[in-house]
Each structure stands twice: as C-alpha cells, then as structure tokens.
Coordinates of C-alpha atoms and ligand atoms in Angstrom, one line a residue:
M1 CA 0.0 0.0 0.0
R2 CA 1.2 3.5 -0.7
M3 CA 0.0 6.6 1.2
V4 CA -0.1 8.7 -2.0
D5 CA -2.7 6.3 -3.5
L6 CA -4.9 6.8 -0.4
I7 CA -4.7 10.5 -0.7
E8 CA -5.6 10.5 -4.3
K9 CA -8.5 8.1 -3.7
K10 CA -10.0 10.3 -1.0
R11 CA -9.3 13.4 -3.1
N12 CA -11.4 11.9 -5.8
G13 CA -14.2 11.3 -3.4
E14 CA -13.9 7.6 -3.0
A15 CA -14.3 5.7 0.2
L16 CA -11.2 4.2 1.9
T17 CA -11.3 0.6 3.1
T18 CA -10.8 -0.4 6.7
S19 CA -7.4 -1.8 5.9
E20 CA -6.3 1.4 4.2
I21 CA -7.4 3.5 7.2
E22 CA -5.5 1.1 9.5
F23 CA -2.4 1.4 7.3
F24 CA -2.6 5.2 7.5
I25 CA -3.1 5.3 11.3
K26 CA -0.4 2.7 12.1
G27 CA 2.1 4.3 9.7
Y28 CA 1.4 7.8 11.0
T29 CA 1.7 6.8 14.7
K30 CA 5.0 5.1 14.1
G31 CA 6.4 8.1 12.1
E32 CA 6.6 6.1 8.9
I33 CA 4.1 8.4 7.2
P34 CA 5.2 12.0 7.2
D35 CA 3.2 15.0 8.4
Y36 CA 2.8 16.4 4.9
Q37 CA 1.1 13.3 3.6
A38 CA -1.1 13.0 6.7
S39 CA -2.2 16.7 6.4
S40 CA -2.9 16.2 2.8
L41 CA -5.2 13.3 3.6
A42 CA -6.9 15.3 6.4
M43 CA -7.6 18.1 3.9
A44 CA -9.0 15.6 1.4
I45 CA -11.3 14.2 4.2
F46 CA -12.2 17.8 5.1
F47 CA -13.6 18.3 1.5
Q48 CA -14.8 14.8 0.7
D49 CA -16.1 13.6 4.0
M50 CA -16.2 10.0 5.2
N51 CA -19.0 7.5 5.2
D52 CA -20.2 5.6 8.3
E53 CA -17.9 2.7 7.7
E54 CA -14.8 4.9 7.3
R55 CA -15.7 6.9 10.4
A56 CA -16.0 3.7 12.5
A57 CA -12.8 2.3 11.1
L58 CA -10.9 5.6 11.8
T59 CA -12.2 5.7 15.3
M60 CA -11.2 2.1 16.1
A61 CA -7.8 2.4 14.4
M62 CA -7.1 5.4 16.7
V63 CA -8.3 3.4 19.7
Q64 CA -5.9 0.6 18.8
S65 CA -3.0 3.0 18.3
G66 CA -2.2 3.0 22.0
D67 CA -3.2 1.5 25.4
V68 CA -6.8 0.6 26.0
I69 CA -8.1 0.8 29.6
N70 CA -9.5 -2.6 30.7
L71 CA -12.4 -2.1 33.1
S72 CA -13.6 -5.7 32.9
R73 CA -12.8 -6.2 36.6
I74 CA -15.5 -3.6 37.3
E75 CA -19.0 -5.1 37.7
G76 CA -21.8 -3.7 35.7
I77 CA -22.1 -1.6 32.6
K78 CA -19.6 1.3 32.5
V79 CA -21.3 4.4 31.2
D80 CA -19.2 7.4 30.6
K81 CA -20.3 11.0 30.0
H82 CA -18.5 13.4 27.8
S83 CA -19.1 17.1 27.4
T84 CA -17.7 19.0 24.4
G85 CA -16.9 21.7 27.0
G86 CA -18.3 24.9 28.2
V87 CA -18.1 27.6 30.8
G88 CA -18.9 26.9 34.5
D89 CA -19.9 23.4 33.6
T90 CA -20.3 21.8 37.0
T91 CA -22.2 18.8 35.5
T92 CA -19.6 16.0 36.1
L93 CA -19.2 16.9 39.8
V94 CA -22.9 16.4 40.4
L95 CA -23.6 13.6 37.9
A96 CA -20.9 11.2 39.0
P97 CA -22.0 10.8 42.7
L98 CA -25.6 11.0 41.7
V99 CA -25.7 8.1 39.3
A100 CA -23.2 6.1 41.5
S101 CA -25.6 6.4 44.4
V102 CA -28.2 4.5 42.4
G103 CA -25.8 1.7 41.4
V104 CA -24.3 2.8 38.1
P105 CA -20.5 2.4 38.2
V106 CA -18.5 5.5 37.4
A107 CA -14.8 4.8 36.7
K108 CA -13.6 8.2 35.6
M109 CA -10.3 9.0 34.2
S110 CA -9.8 12.7 34.0
G111 CA -7.3 15.3 33.0
R112 CA -6.5 18.9 33.9
G113 CA -6.5 20.6 30.6
L114 CA -6.7 24.3 29.6
G115 CA -9.6 26.5 29.9
H116 CA -11.6 29.2 31.8
T117 CA -11.6 27.1 34.9
G118 CA -9.7 24.0 35.7
G119 CA -10.8 20.5 34.8
T120 CA -12.7 18.1 37.0
I121 CA -9.6 17.1 38.9
D122 CA -8.6 20.7 39.6
K123 CA -12.0 21.4 40.9
L124 CA -12.0 18.3 43.2
E125 CA -8.6 19.3 44.5
S126 CA -10.2 22.3 46.2
V127 CA -11.3 19.8 48.8
S128 CA -8.4 19.5 51.2
G129 CA -6.5 16.3 50.9
F130 CA -8.3 14.9 47.8
H131 CA -6.1 13.3 45.3
V132 CA -6.3 11.2 42.1
E133 CA -2.9 9.5 42.4
I134 CA -4.2 6.1 43.2
E135 CA -3.1 2.7 42.0
E136 CA -5.2 0.9 39.3
D137 CA -6.1 -1.9 41.7
Q138 CA -7.3 0.6 44.3
F139 CA -9.3 2.4 41.6
I140 CA -11.1 -0.8 40.6
K141 CA -11.7 -1.8 44.2
L142 CA -13.3 1.6 45.0
V143 CA -15.5 1.5 42.0
N144 CA -16.7 -2.0 42.8
E145 CA -17.4 -1.1 46.5
D146 CA -18.7 2.5 46.2
K147 CA -19.4 2.8 42.5
L148 CA -17.3 5.9 42.0
A149 CA -13.6 6.8 41.7
V150 CA -11.5 9.3 39.7
I151 CA -8.0 8.6 38.6
G152 CA -5.6 10.9 36.8
Q153 CA -4.8 10.1 33.1
T154 CA -2.6 7.1 32.9
G155 CA -1.2 5.1 30.0
N156 CA -0.6 6.1 26.5
L157 CA -4.1 6.6 25.1
T158 CA -4.9 7.2 21.5
P159 CA -1.4 8.5 20.5
A160 CA -2.6 8.7 16.8
D161 CA -5.3 11.2 17.8
K162 CA -2.8 13.3 19.8
K163 CA -0.6 13.5 16.8
L164 CA -3.3 14.0 14.2
Y165 CA -5.1 16.6 16.3
S166 CA -2.0 18.7 16.7
L167 CA -1.4 18.5 13.0
R168 CA -5.0 19.4 12.2
D169 CA -4.6 22.4 14.5
V170 CA -2.0 23.9 12.2
T171 CA -3.3 22.8 8.8
G172 CA -6.8 24.2 8.8
T173 CA -8.4 20.8 9.3
V174 CA -9.9 20.8 12.8
N175 CA -13.4 21.7 11.7
S176 CA -14.3 18.5 10.0
I177 CA -17.2 16.4 11.4
P178 CA -15.7 13.0 10.6
L179 CA -12.4 14.0 12.1
I180 CA -13.8 15.6 15.3
A181 CA -16.3 12.8 15.9
S182 CA -13.7 10.0 15.5
S183 CA -11.2 12.0 17.7
I184 CA -13.7 12.4 20.6
M185 CA -15.1 8.9 20.4
S186 CA -11.7 7.2 20.2
K187 CA -10.7 8.8 23.5
K188 CA -13.9 7.6 25.2
I189 CA -13.6 4.1 23.9
A190 CA -9.9 3.8 24.8
A191 CA -10.8 4.9 28.3
G192 CA -13.0 1.8 28.7
A193 CA -16.6 3.0 28.2
D194 CA -19.3 0.4 27.4
A195 CA -21.8 3.1 26.8
I196 CA -21.5 6.8 26.2
V197 CA -23.7 9.8 27.0
L198 CA -22.7 12.9 25.1
D199 CA -23.5 16.5 26.0
V200 CA -22.8 18.5 22.9
K201 CA -22.8 22.2 23.7
T202 CA -23.9 24.9 21.3
G203 CA -23.7 28.7 21.4
N204 CA -20.9 31.2 21.7
G205 CA -19.3 29.4 24.7
A206 CA -19.1 26.2 22.8
F207 CA -16.9 24.5 20.2
M208 CA -19.9 24.2 17.9
K209 CA -21.5 27.7 17.6
T210 CA -24.8 26.8 15.9
I211 CA -27.4 24.2 16.7
E212 CA -27.0 22.8 13.1
E213 CA -23.3 22.2 13.6
A214 CA -23.8 20.7 17.1
E215 CA -26.5 18.4 15.7
A216 CA -24.3 17.2 12.9
L217 CA -21.5 16.4 15.3
A218 CA -23.9 14.7 17.8
H219 CA -25.4 12.5 15.0
A220 CA -21.9 11.6 13.8
M221 CA -20.7 10.6 17.3
V222 CA -23.9 8.6 18.1
R223 CA -23.6 6.7 14.8
I224 CA -20.0 5.9 15.4
G225 CA -20.7 4.7 18.9
N226 CA -23.6 2.5 17.9
N227 CA -21.6 1.1 14.9
V228 CA -18.7 0.0 17.1
G229 CA -20.9 -1.6 19.7
R230 CA -21.2 1.1 22.3
K231 CA -24.7 2.3 23.1
T232 CA -24.4 6.1 22.6
M233 CA -26.8 9.0 22.8
A234 CA -26.4 12.8 22.8
I235 CA -28.1 15.9 23.9
I236 CA -27.6 19.3 22.4
S237 CA -27.5 21.8 25.3
D238 CA -27.2 25.6 25.3
M239 CA -23.9 27.2 26.1
S240 CA -24.5 30.8 25.0
Q241 CA -24.6 31.7 28.7
P242 CA -22.7 30.0 31.5
L243 CA -24.3 26.9 33.1
G244 CA -25.6 27.3 36.7
Y245 CA -24.4 30.3 38.8
A246 CA -20.9 29.4 39.8
I247 CA -17.8 29.7 37.6
G248 CA -14.6 28.8 39.3
N249 CA -13.1 25.8 41.0
A250 CA -14.0 25.8 44.7
L251 CA -17.1 27.8 43.8
E252 CA -18.3 25.0 41.5
V253 CA -17.7 22.4 44.1
K254 CA -20.0 24.3 46.4
E255 CA -22.5 24.6 43.7
A256 CA -22.3 20.8 43.1
I257 CA -22.9 20.2 46.8
E258 CA -26.0 22.4 46.7
T259 CA -27.3 20.7 43.6
L260 CA -26.8 17.3 45.2
Q261 CA -28.8 18.7 48.2
G262 CA -31.6 19.6 45.7
R263 CA -31.1 23.3 46.0
G264 CA -28.9 23.9 43.0
P265 CA -29.6 26.1 39.9
E266 CA -32.5 25.1 37.8
D267 CA -30.6 24.7 34.5
L268 CA -27.8 22.6 36.1
T269 CA -30.3 20.4 37.8
E270 CA -32.3 19.9 34.6
L271 CA -29.2 19.0 32.7
V272 CA -27.9 16.6 35.3
L273 CA -31.3 14.8 35.5
T274 CA -31.5 14.5 31.7
L275 CA -28.0 13.1 31.3
G276 CA -28.2 11.1 34.5
A277 CA -31.5 9.4 33.5
Q278 CA -29.9 8.2 30.3
M279 CA -26.9 6.9 32.1
V280 CA -29.2 5.0 34.5
V281 CA -31.1 3.4 31.6
F282 CA -27.8 2.5 29.7
G283 CA -26.5 1.1 33.0
G284 CA -29.5 -1.2 33.3
K285 CA -30.9 0.3 36.5
A286 CA -34.2 1.5 35.0
E287 CA -36.5 0.6 32.2
S288 CA -37.4 4.1 31.0
I289 CA -36.2 7.6 31.2
D290 CA -39.1 8.6 33.4
E291 CA -38.4 5.8 35.9
A292 CA -34.7 6.8 35.9
K293 CA -35.5 10.4 36.6
Q294 CA -37.7 9.4 39.6
I295 CA -34.9 7.1 41.0
L296 CA -32.4 10.0 40.7
Q297 CA -34.8 12.5 42.2
K298 CA -35.3 10.2 45.2
A299 CA -31.5 9.9 45.6
I300 CA -31.3 13.7 45.9
D301 CA -34.3 13.9 48.2
D302 CA -33.2 11.3 50.6
G303 CA -29.6 12.4 50.8
S304 CA -28.0 9.3 49.3
A305 CA -26.5 11.3 46.4
L306 CA -24.8 13.8 48.7
D307 CA -23.7 11.0 51.0
R308 CA -22.1 9.2 48.0
F309 CA -20.1 12.4 47.2
K310 CA -18.8 12.5 50.8
V311 CA -17.8 8.8 50.7
F312 CA -16.0 9.3 47.4
L313 CA -14.1 12.4 48.7
E314 CA -13.0 10.5 51.8
N315 CA -12.0 7.4 49.8
Q316 CA -9.5 9.5 47.9
G317 CA -8.1 11.3 51.0
G318 CA -10.4 14.3 50.9
D319 CA -12.1 16.1 53.9
G320 CA -15.7 14.8 53.4
S321 CA -17.0 17.3 56.0
V322 CA -17.1 20.0 53.3
V323 CA -20.4 18.6 52.3
E324 CA -21.8 19.8 55.6
D325 CA -19.7 22.9 55.8
T326 CA -18.7 24.5 52.5
S327 CA -16.9 27.3 54.2
K328 CA -14.0 24.8 54.5
L329 CA -13.4 25.2 50.8
P330 CA -10.7 27.8 49.7
Q331 CA -12.2 31.3 50.0
A332 CA -11.0 34.3 48.0
Q333 CA -10.0 37.4 50.0
Y334 CA -12.4 39.9 48.3
Q335 CA -16.0 39.6 47.2
I336 CA -16.9 42.4 45.0
E337 CA -20.4 43.1 43.5
L338 CA -21.0 44.1 39.9
P339 CA -24.0 46.5 39.9
A340 CA -26.3 46.7 36.9
Q341 CA -25.8 50.0 35.1
T342 CA -29.4 50.1 33.9
S343 CA -32.8 48.5 34.7
G344 CA -34.4 46.0 32.4
I345 CA -34.2 42.3 31.4
V346 CA -30.8 40.5 31.0
T347 CA -30.8 39.4 27.3
E348 CA -27.2 38.3 26.8
M349 CA -24.4 36.9 29.0
I350 CA -21.7 35.9 26.5
A351 CA -20.4 32.6 28.0
N352 CA -16.9 32.4 26.5
E353 CA -16.1 36.0 27.4
I354 CA -17.4 35.6 31.0
G355 CA -15.2 32.5 31.1
V356 CA -12.3 34.7 30.0
A357 CA -13.1 37.1 32.9
S358 CA -12.9 34.2 35.4
M359 CA -9.6 33.2 33.8
M360 CA -8.3 36.7 34.3
L361 CA -9.0 36.3 38.0
G362 CA -6.8 33.2 38.0
A363 CA -9.4 30.4 37.8
G364 CA -8.1 28.8 34.7
R365 CA -4.9 27.9 32.7
Q366 CA -3.8 29.5 29.5
T367 CA -0.7 27.3 29.2
K368 CA -0.2 23.9 30.8
D369 CA 2.3 25.1 33.4
D370 CA 0.0 27.9 34.7
E371 CA -1.0 27.7 38.4
I372 CA -4.7 27.8 39.2
D373 CA -6.2 29.8 42.0
L374 CA -8.9 27.5 43.3
S375 CA -10.7 30.1 45.3
V376 CA -11.5 32.7 42.7
G377 CA -14.3 33.1 40.2
L378 CA -17.8 34.4 39.7
I379 CA -21.2 33.9 41.2
L380 CA -23.9 35.0 38.9
H381 CA -27.1 36.4 40.5
K382 CA -28.9 37.0 37.2
K383 CA -29.3 34.9 34.1
V384 CA -30.7 35.6 30.7
G385 CA -34.4 36.4 31.0
D386 CA -34.1 37.8 34.6
K387 CA -35.3 41.2 35.5
V388 CA -32.8 43.6 37.1
Q389 CA -32.9 47.0 38.7
Q390 CA -30.2 49.6 38.2
G391 CA -27.7 49.2 41.0
E392 CA -28.7 45.6 41.8
S393 CA -25.8 43.1 41.7
L394 CA -25.5 41.1 38.5
L395 CA -22.8 38.9 40.0
T396 CA -20.2 38.7 42.7
I397 CA -16.5 38.6 41.8
H398 CA -14.4 36.4 44.1
S399 CA -10.9 37.7 43.8
N400 CA -7.6 37.8 45.6
S401 CA -6.7 41.1 44.1
Q402 CA -8.6 44.5 44.3
D403 CA -7.1 45.5 41.0
I404 CA -10.0 44.1 38.8
E405 CA -11.0 47.1 36.6
Q406 CA -10.3 45.1 33.5
V407 CA -12.3 42.1 34.7
K408 CA -15.2 44.4 35.4
E409 CA -15.0 46.0 32.0
K410 CA -14.9 42.6 30.4
L411 CA -18.0 41.6 32.3
Y412 CA -19.9 44.8 31.5
D413 CA -19.0 44.5 27.8
N414 CA -20.5 41.0 27.7
I415 CA -23.7 41.3 29.7
T416 CA -26.6 43.0 27.8
I417 CA -29.6 44.5 29.5
S418 CA -32.6 45.4 27.3
E419 CA -36.2 46.5 27.7
S420 CA -37.6 43.1 26.8
G421 CA -36.2 39.6 26.5
Q422 CA -36.9 36.0 27.4
T423 CA -35.2 32.9 29.0
L424 CA -33.2 30.6 26.8
P425 CA -34.1 26.9 26.4
L426 CA -31.4 24.7 27.9
I427 CA -31.9 21.4 26.1
H428 CA -32.4 21.8 22.4
K429 CA -32.5 18.2 21.3
V430 CA -32.0 14.6 22.3
I431 CA -30.4 12.4 19.7
T432 CA -30.4 8.6 19.9
E433 CA -29.5 7.6 16.3
Ligands
URA501 N1 -12.1 17.9 20.5 C1 -11.4 16.8 20.3 O1 -11.1 16.0 21.2 N2 -11.1 16.5 19.0 C2 -11.3 17.3 18.0 O2 -11.0 16.9 16.9 C3 -12.0 18.5 18.3 C4 -12.4 18.8 19.5
CA502 CA1 -21.7 26.4 37.1

C-alpha cells in the first residue's frame, strides 16, 4: 500500500477501506508516514467527508494505536459521560456521585487541561487532601465497592489522535465532522466505556457555535458509537450563557454540593437529571427515562447522592465534612459586587467572554504550566431572562486582588440589559440515532 494512493483516492471522493485506514493510522503513529502526507489526507477528508464505515474504522484504528483501559474487573455496565466543554460546567461533579448512588459504576479517568476554569480534577482538589494519584487496583476496588472513583490520566491513550489533532490544528483541518467525531469517540472508547452519553454544547461558549453544527456532530458521534458496539446518545444543550451560577473551581464544588442537596440552579439540575437518567437506563438500572428520573430525584431527596459524594471524597483522601460545611473550601480574599448600570431584562451573557473574565482572576490555565487559584471566580445572580434594577448586583466577583478594573470591564462588555427579553431553552435536542 502507498500513502499517495490513499490521498488520491480520497481526493477523488472515493471511500477508503478499513485496511487502508488502519495502514494510515499505524504508519502515521510510528512516524513512517510524514506529516505532509497526513495533512494532505486530512484536507481531502475535510472536503470529501467519510461514510459511516470509514468513520467507525478511523475511530477504532485510533483506539488501537495505543493503550486501551481494561475495566472488565468492574462489575456492571460502565457508562461514561462526555461534554464538548463549556463555561462553568459543573455537571460531572454532580452527575458522577448522583448516578453512582443508584448503582451505576462511574470509573472516571480525567485530566486537567486548559480553559476558563480547571478540569474536574482541579475542581475536586479544592477539597483539602483529595487526590487522584491512586493505583489501578485501588481504583477498581473503590468503583466496585462504592461505584465511584476518579483517577488521573494514565497510559498512552490514542497517540494517533494526539498527533493528528495537533497536525490538524496547524493545517486548517480541525473543523471537520468525521475527524472531530472520531477523535472524541476514540478517546472515550480507549478509556474503557461500554456506553457513552454525550453533552454537545452549542452557542458562543461552545466549540460548535450553531445548533445545526452541534447536531451534525452529535449525530456523527452517536452513529460511530452504535456502529462500534457502544450504546451512545447525545443531547444538544445551550452554552450561550454559563451553566448554573458558579464559575470557578471551589465555587463550582460548592454549587455541586448544593445541587446534590436539591437546591442547585434550575438549569444545572435539569441537565444533570436528563444526562443522568440516560446513564441509569444505559446502566440497566431503570427501564425508562421517566423511571430513571424518579430514581435520581429520590437519591437527591433522601440524601443518598450527597452521601455518596462524601464517601467518594474520603475514599480519595479528601475532607468529606465539606459537604456539611462548604466554608471549608478555599475562599477568595475579596468579594466584589458588579452592579447593573441600567434597569431591564438581561438578554445576553456571552459565555466564553465571561469565562475569560474568570480566567483573568486566575481560575483557569492558558498554558499547561500555569498555576490555578482554586478560590477565585464568579457567582452570577442573574441569568438571561431575569429582571434587574439599576444598582442591583448582577454577579459577585471572588478575587484575591482588588485590581480588577479590566475584569469588570470585560463583564460589563458581555452582559446586555434590554427592555424586553426571554429565557433561553437549555436542552435543544435529544439524539439517539
Ligand atoms: N475535541 C477533540 O477532542 N477532538 C477534535 O477533533 C476536536 C475537539
Ligand atoms: Ca456552574
């Protein structure tokens, strides 16, 4: 086989065979196929697309390019959730203990990553003592006993995706549905998921800016999952304004605790129950979505979800008493209100820019060596559709510096108050095929 023939075939709009795709991924991972040929093929895929068979083959070839996590020692169906990423997305922190408390095993491998706030691990590390440096045997034991554990990224997962994604980044080929879908799905499958629940965000704070783009990506991922034997579903959810009220690491842990107590923000609660119900059905613990939602609501109401969060924190060295006393979480030195400059209805809170404001306070990383300040961030008091009076606080800035003029300016620039407006729908669509 010659790489140049594959490039020409795809350039002419023909489908590649599974063995051709495997040849490309193996050769590229080993360094036998050079970047210029790989980028040429990526560009041909960008223009000519891939059919379902090619997409499934590309996904599995990338899975097989490195280590695959074996979770077979964990009893039950391992359902993983993936979000395409947003601002103030506290979902995982609530969802994991919630579904674990009703018997669905959550064996989560998580990273730190770049962004407006830290990743799930950073957020959890705002609980004193909590750590993810646990041995694999311990990880498996904890999931079998208490249905939930989080471990830091181990092993060499999907090296082909790492290499190809960096190459796409500099060759104008990131924004291709078959390439994005196979990239995301290969990582989930390599991490050991039997079933996958996807939260595809849309809006200015998301990777996919329009509902149409988000829907195309969601369909592509659901089809790949189902074609390679992993039950997969997706929801399209709004990320044009931040999710919930809290943006920041410790602040989001507090918000997660409140949500597990049944007094969290409405949007976050709705999202968690929607995704969670699907995980419970995939995990075989309920027959229908309605039944699953009832089971989850009960776990919130009777305290078992919160209790599971506490057990989980303690299992991994954390101070579980934070669930009773959230003042034990890191606190910023200053809390500064942002008063509304006019009266009216909030009609816009541009999620990604508000995320940037929280990053300016120190809540997130721009480069991988940046230190995160776990205590800082924002607490919104108003969301899109809410009425506000001039002088009333739109949000509280939690900061360790009083020099925050630029942060305030950023926030004012990205919050719009008008004479009339309405609330935004949170869940646009549910996609199961
Ligand atoms: N996120 C990924 O993991 N892969 C892509 O290709 C794009 C976004
Ligand atoms: Ca939030």
